[in-house]
Short mmCIF file of C-alpha atoms in Angstrom, two decimals:
data_model
loop_
_atom_site.label_atom_id
_atom_site.label_comp_id
_atom_site.label_asym_id
_atom_site.label_seq_id
_atom_site.Cartn_x
_atom_site.Cartn_y
_atom_site.Cartn_z
CA UNK Q 1 -2.03 7.38 -21.68
CA UNK Q 2 -4.10 9.20 -18.85
CA UNK Q 3 -3.03 12.03 -16.74
CA UNK Q 4 -3.34 12.63 -13.25
CA UNK Q 5 -4.56 15.60 -11.82
CA UNK Q 6 -3.23 17.68 -9.21
CA UNK Q 7 -5.71 16.96 -5.59
CA UNK Q 8 -4.07 18.10 -2.62
CA UNK Q 9 -0.72 20.47 -2.17
CA UNK Q 10 0.53 17.94 0.51
CA UNK Q 11 4.00 18.79 0.61
CA UNK Q 12 4.90 15.26 2.02
CA UNK Q 13 8.49 13.78 2.61
CA UNK Q 14 7.45 10.20 1.67
CA UNK Q 15 3.42 9.43 1.39
CA UNK Q 16 2.39 6.28 1.21
CA UNK Q 17 -0.47 3.46 2.22
CA UNK Q 18 -3.61 5.36 1.20
CA UNK Q 19 -6.74 4.10 2.56
CA UNK Q 20 -10.55 4.99 1.76
CA UNK Q 21 -12.73 5.27 4.30
CA UNK Q 22 -16.40 5.62 3.23
CA UNK Q 23 -18.34 6.43 6.19
CA UNK Q 24 -16.28 9.60 6.34
CA UNK Q 25 -15.75 9.97 2.88
CA UNK Q 26 -11.83 10.49 3.54
CA UNK Q 27 -8.44 9.20 2.25
CA UNK Q 28 -5.96 7.94 4.89
CA UNK Q 29 -2.53 8.09 4.09
CA UNK Q 30 0.95 8.17 5.98
CA UNK Q 31 4.10 10.13 5.50
CA UNK Q 32 6.64 7.47 6.32
CA UNK Q 33 9.49 10.10 7.07
CA UNK Q 34 7.78 13.09 7.90
CA UNK Q 35 6.34 10.67 10.86
CA UNK Q 36 2.82 11.61 10.45
CA UNK Q 37 -0.87 9.84 10.04
CA UNK Q 38 -3.38 11.87 7.60
CA UNK Q 39 -6.98 11.73 7.25
CA UNK Q 40 -8.05 13.99 3.49
CA UNK Q 41 -11.77 15.10 3.23
CA UNK Q 42 -12.33 14.19 -0.27
CA UNK Q 43 -15.21 17.06 -0.52
CA UNK Q 44 -13.16 19.52 1.16
CA UNK Q 45 -9.51 18.82 0.76
CA UNK Q 46 -9.18 19.45 4.63
CA UNK Q 47 -6.46 17.57 5.88
CA UNK Q 48 -5.61 16.44 9.43
CA UNK Q 49 -2.80 14.79 10.74
CA UNK Q 50 -1.21 13.19 14.00
CA UNK Q 51 2.34 12.95 14.79
CA UNK Q 52 3.90 9.14 15.46
CA UNK Q 53 6.60 8.41 17.48
CA UNK Q 54 8.90 6.89 15.04
CA UNK Q 55 8.51 6.06 10.98
CA UNK Q 56 5.18 5.02 9.74
CA UNK Q 57 4.50 2.23 7.40
CA UNK Q 58 1.21 2.03 6.59
CA UNK Q 59 -1.94 1.81 8.27
CA UNK Q 60 -5.44 -0.14 8.01
CA UNK Q 61 -9.53 0.85 9.45
CA UNK Q 62 -10.06 -1.86 12.08
CA UNK Q 63 -13.02 -4.09 12.26
CA UNK Q 64 -13.66 -2.76 15.90
CA UNK Q 65 -13.90 0.74 14.53
CA UNK Q 66 -10.28 1.80 15.19
CA UNK Q 67 -7.24 2.45 13.31
CA UNK Q 68 -3.99 0.33 13.06
CA UNK Q 69 -0.49 1.92 12.10
CA UNK Q 70 2.62 -0.09 11.55
CA UNK Q 71 5.66 1.98 13.24
CA UNK Q 72 9.05 0.86 12.81
CA UNK Q 73 8.72 -2.37 15.52
CA UNK Q 74 5.64 -3.31 15.17
CA UNK Q 75 1.37 -2.59 14.76
CA UNK Q 76 -0.20 -0.03 17.13
CA UNK Q 77 -3.45 0.69 17.29
CA UNK Q 78 -3.81 4.83 17.46
CA UNK Q 79 -5.81 6.18 20.62
CA UNK Q 80 -6.63 9.50 21.43
CA UNK Q 81 -3.47 10.00 23.57
CA UNK Q 82 -0.87 8.04 21.57
CA UNK Q 83 -0.79 4.62 20.05
CA UNK Q 84 -1.00 1.05 22.30
CA UNK Q 85 0.65 -1.82 21.07
CA UNK Q 86 -1.43 -4.56 19.28
CA UNK Q 87 1.92 -6.97 18.03
CA UNK Q 88 5.59 -6.41 18.20
CA UNK Q 89 7.53 -7.55 15.37
CA UNK Q 90 10.71 -9.48 16.13
CA UNK Q 91 13.49 -7.32 17.17
CA UNK Q 92 15.80 -7.16 14.31
CA UNK Q 93 18.36 -4.05 14.16
CA UNK Q 94 18.23 -2.50 10.70
CA UNK Q 95 14.86 -3.40 9.91
CA UNK Q 96 11.59 -1.48 9.80
CA UNK Q 97 8.00 -2.13 8.68
CA UNK Q 98 6.55 -1.18 5.59
CA UNK Q 99 3.70 -1.69 3.27
CA UNK Q 100 1.11 -4.23 4.65
CA UNK Q 101 -2.41 -5.26 3.75
CA UNK Q 102 -5.37 -7.58 5.31
CA UNK Q 103 -6.57 -10.86 4.38
CA UNK Q 104 -10.45 -11.30 4.22
CA UNK Q 105 -10.37 -12.64 7.28
CA UNK Q 106 -9.01 -10.02 8.84
CA UNK Q 107 -5.22 -10.90 9.41
CA UNK Q 108 -2.99 -8.22 8.71
CA UNK Q 109 0.25 -9.30 6.33
CA UNK Q 110 2.60 -6.57 7.05
CA UNK Q 111 5.87 -6.77 5.37
CA UNK Q 112 9.46 -5.32 6.66
CA UNK Q 113 12.54 -3.56 4.40
CA UNK Q 114 16.65 -4.13 5.22
CA UNK Q 115 17.86 -0.73 5.64
CA UNK Q 116 21.09 -1.74 4.39
CA UNK Q 117 19.91 -3.10 1.01
CA UNK Q 118 20.33 -6.72 1.52
CA UNK Q 119 17.86 -9.40 2.33
CA UNK Q 120 17.03 -9.13 5.84
CA UNK Q 121 13.38 -8.07 5.33
CA UNK Q 122 10.40 -10.39 5.77
CA UNK Q 123 6.71 -10.74 5.33
CA UNK Q 124 4.65 -11.28 8.28
CA UNK Q 125 1.18 -12.10 8.99
CA UNK Q 126 -0.27 -11.06 12.14
CA UNK Q 127 -3.56 -12.41 13.41
CA UNK Q 128 -5.27 -11.11 16.48
CA UNK Q 129 -1.55 -10.20 17.55
CA UNK Q 130 0.46 -13.56 16.69
CA UNK Q 131 2.79 -12.79 14.70
CA UNK Q 132 4.14 -15.68 12.45
CA UNK Q 133 6.83 -14.83 9.59
CA UNK Q 134 5.40 -15.87 6.38
CA UNK Q 135 8.20 -15.23 3.67
CA UNK Q 136 12.17 -14.52 4.27
CA UNK Q 137 15.02 -13.14 2.25
CA UNK Q 138 13.37 -10.45 1.54
CA UNK Q 139 14.73 -6.77 0.64
CA UNK Q 140 12.02 -4.06 0.54
CA UNK Q 141 8.37 -5.25 1.29
CA UNK Q 142 6.21 -3.49 -0.43
CA UNK Q 143 2.58 -3.05 -2.22
CA UNK Q 144 0.61 -6.29 -1.96
CA UNK Q 145 -3.17 -7.50 -2.53
CA UNK Q 146 -5.18 -10.50 -2.68
CA UNK Q 147 -7.31 -11.74 -5.69
CA UNK Q 148 -10.97 -11.55 -5.18
CA UNK Q 149 -11.32 -15.53 -5.30
CA UNK Q 150 -8.70 -14.96 -2.21
CA UNK Q 151 -6.74 -18.00 -4.27
CA UNK Q 152 -3.75 -15.91 -4.87
CA UNK Q 153 -1.38 -13.12 -3.14
CA UNK Q 154 0.38 -10.45 -5.35
CA UNK Q 155 3.46 -9.39 -3.94
CA UNK Q 156 6.32 -6.74 -4.50
CA UNK Q 157 9.69 -6.98 -3.21
CA UNK Q 158 10.78 -3.85 -5.41
CA UNK Q 159 14.81 -4.79 -5.73
CA UNK Q 160 13.75 -7.94 -7.33
CA UNK Q 161 12.12 -6.25 -10.46
CA UNK Q 162 9.57 -9.20 -10.21
CA UNK Q 163 5.65 -8.98 -9.04
CA UNK Q 164 5.38 -12.26 -7.41
CA UNK Q 165 2.28 -14.59 -7.29
CA UNK Q 166 1.68 -16.98 -4.44
CA UNK Q 167 -0.92 -19.47 -3.91
CA UNK Q 168 -2.95 -18.40 -0.80
CA UNK Q 169 -5.32 -20.53 1.11
CA UNK Q 170 -7.81 -17.94 3.68
CA UNK Q 171 -8.80 -20.88 5.68
CA UNK Q 172 -5.37 -21.58 6.76
CA UNK Q 173 -3.76 -18.23 6.08
CA UNK Q 174 -0.94 -19.81 4.06
CA UNK Q 175 1.37 -19.17 1.20
CA UNK Q 176 3.27 -21.40 -1.20
CA UNK Q 177 4.61 -21.73 -4.88
CA UNK Q 178 6.25 -18.41 -5.27
CA UNK Q 179 6.28 -17.59 -9.02
CA UNK Q 180 7.39 -14.73 -10.95
CA UNK Q 181 4.41 -13.18 -12.45
CA UNK Q 182 5.85 -10.06 -13.79
CA UNK Q 183 9.07 -9.37 -14.98
CA UNK Q 184 9.70 -5.08 -14.61
CA UNK Q 185 13.03 -4.83 -15.46
CA UNK Q 186 12.22 -2.91 -18.75
CA UNK Q 187 10.02 -0.46 -17.11
CA UNK Q 188 10.24 2.92 -16.22
CA UNK Q 189 11.27 3.13 -12.52
CA UNK Q 190 10.65 0.14 -9.95
CA UNK Q 191 6.95 -1.20 -8.96
CA UNK Q 192 5.94 0.43 -5.20
CA UNK Q 193 2.65 0.22 -3.75
CA UNK Q 194 -0.40 -1.93 -5.38
CA UNK Q 195 -4.17 -1.74 -5.80
CA UNK Q 196 -6.69 -4.05 -7.11
CA UNK Q 197 -10.21 -2.93 -9.19
CA UNK Q 198 -13.02 -4.69 -9.24
CA UNK Q 199 -12.18 -6.19 -11.83
CA UNK Q 200 -8.92 -7.81 -10.70
CA UNK Q 201 -6.42 -5.86 -12.69
CA UNK Q 202 -3.66 -4.62 -10.57
CA UNK Q 203 -2.86 -1.00 -10.51
CA UNK Q 204 0.92 0.26 -9.56
CA UNK Q 205 2.78 2.85 -8.79
CA UNK Q 206 6.11 3.50 -10.01
CA UNK Q 207 8.71 4.40 -7.93
CA UNK Q 208 11.30 7.11 -10.17
CA UNK Q 209 8.89 6.22 -13.01
CA UNK Q 210 6.28 9.45 -13.04
CA UNK Q 211 3.69 6.86 -13.57
CA UNK Q 212 0.87 4.40 -12.61
CA UNK Q 213 0.45 1.61 -14.53
CA UNK Q 214 -2.41 -1.11 -14.76
CA UNK Q 215 -2.02 -5.17 -15.14
CA UNK Q 216 -3.89 -8.22 -16.06
CA UNK Q 217 -2.97 -10.62 -13.76
CA UNK Q 218 -3.69 -13.61 -15.67
CA UNK Q 219 -2.20 -12.38 -18.90
CA UNK Q 220 1.11 -10.44 -17.48
CA UNK Q 221 0.13 -7.76 -19.59
CA UNK Q 222 -0.01 -4.33 -19.61
CA UNK Q 223 -3.46 -2.63 -19.50
CA UNK Q 224 -3.59 1.10 -18.81
CA UNK Q 225 -0.57 3.92 -17.48
CA UNK Q 226 -1.45 7.09 -15.78
CA UNK Q 227 0.96 10.19 -15.99
CA UNK Q 228 1.88 11.51 -12.70
CA UNK Q 229 3.95 15.18 -12.53
CA UNK Q 230 5.98 13.70 -9.96
CA UNK Q 231 8.88 11.31 -10.49
CA UNK Q 232 8.68 9.08 -7.16
CA UNK Q 233 4.80 7.60 -7.54
CA UNK Q 234 4.30 5.53 -4.21
CA UNK Q 235 0.99 4.30 -3.88
CA UNK Q 236 -2.59 4.30 -5.01
CA UNK Q 237 -5.99 3.06 -4.14
CA UNK Q 238 -9.69 3.88 -5.81
CA UNK Q 239 -11.55 6.13 -3.49
CA UNK Q 240 -14.68 8.05 -3.11
CA UNK Q 241 -18.75 7.15 -3.06
CA UNK Q 242 -18.67 5.04 -6.11
CA UNK Q 243 -14.54 4.09 -5.80
CA UNK Q 244 -14.65 5.65 -9.57
CA UNK Q 245 -11.61 7.49 -8.27
CA UNK Q 246 -7.95 6.95 -8.16
CA UNK Q 247 -5.60 8.95 -5.67
CA UNK Q 248 -2.08 8.80 -6.03
CA UNK Q 249 0.80 9.04 -3.20
CA UNK Q 250 3.89 10.77 -4.32
CA UNK Q 251 7.10 11.40 -2.36
CA UNK Q 252 9.59 14.69 -2.11
CA UNK Q 253 11.82 15.03 -4.58
CA UNK Q 254 14.40 17.77 -4.34
CA UNK Q 255 13.39 20.38 -7.51
CA UNK Q 256 10.35 19.26 -8.94
CA UNK Q 257 7.50 21.50 -7.84
CA UNK Q 258 4.87 18.36 -8.11
CA UNK Q 259 6.63 16.34 -6.07
CA UNK Q 260 5.21 15.25 -2.31
CA UNK Q 261 1.71 16.02 -3.29
CA UNK Q 262 -1.51 13.97 -3.71
CA UNK Q 263 -3.05 13.14 -7.55
CA UNK Q 264 -6.45 12.03 -8.57
CA UNK Q 265 -7.64 10.39 -11.82
CA UNK Q 266 -10.88 10.16 -12.51
CA UNK Q 267 -11.20 8.60 -15.82
CA UNK Q 268 -9.51 5.16 -15.95
CA UNK Q 269 -13.23 3.57 -16.40
CA UNK Q 270 -12.66 1.24 -13.67
CA UNK Q 271 -14.04 1.08 -9.99
CA UNK Q 272 -12.71 -0.16 -6.54
CA UNK Q 273 -13.75 -1.69 -3.48
CA UNK Q 274 -13.47 -1.42 0.26
CA UNK Q 275 -10.46 -2.76 1.92
CA UNK Q 276 -10.61 -5.58 4.47
CA UNK Q 277 -9.91 -4.43 7.87
CA UNK Q 278 -7.93 -5.94 10.68
CA UNK Q 279 -9.34 -7.91 13.10
CA UNK Q 280 -7.59 -7.33 16.71
#
């Protein structure tokens, strides 16, 4: 088992949604309940933050050079003075945006969670501002990523205790044939955020599990684990100029000194790659 090392004493309430920007060699991430967007320089560890008017579920870089963020009710572009709406989600009380990711054609797939614990969440596709509901009956939409051949969508609805696989068609932007790929009911904690490395392995954060795990989606078998000094591990992404370091976000836990900080694991032996960007 590998060990994550402290990178930044962030003091976040609920850090999530890490995205690497190679141009500035910095890591963007969000503090959902702290209502802030962060950018951390990976050389100096200097952290800059911007407040948000509501809880912020995720962020992505945009093809036009901008930054988009998912606030509770929809997708916004960050500006010098605030946030401008790009696409609004259906008005459904008791729901909020959570995690998301872009496909290779620049569409943003954004999930919502049902704050009551029910199955009122959804997975939406946002295509140049047009919002389409793609998957329903979701409780807490979390990590999602696409296979390198653009034929599969891997998806986590945390309370389901399953990592799901959908057949994905890049040209039409559609999904079908939902199947359970990994049953994690026997794992420590619950699956949360997720990323994919250059070889196609899935790296998954364990909420209340003190770790990140790596899985082969072809076999459904676990390949590696990284121990993290915080129980609520939320998200991970490969970053740095050669994409060889896995950066890990965590949430605050009362009485746990190492919680709410950013961690790094530099010896996974794997590398990541750049995220697709949102096409407005």
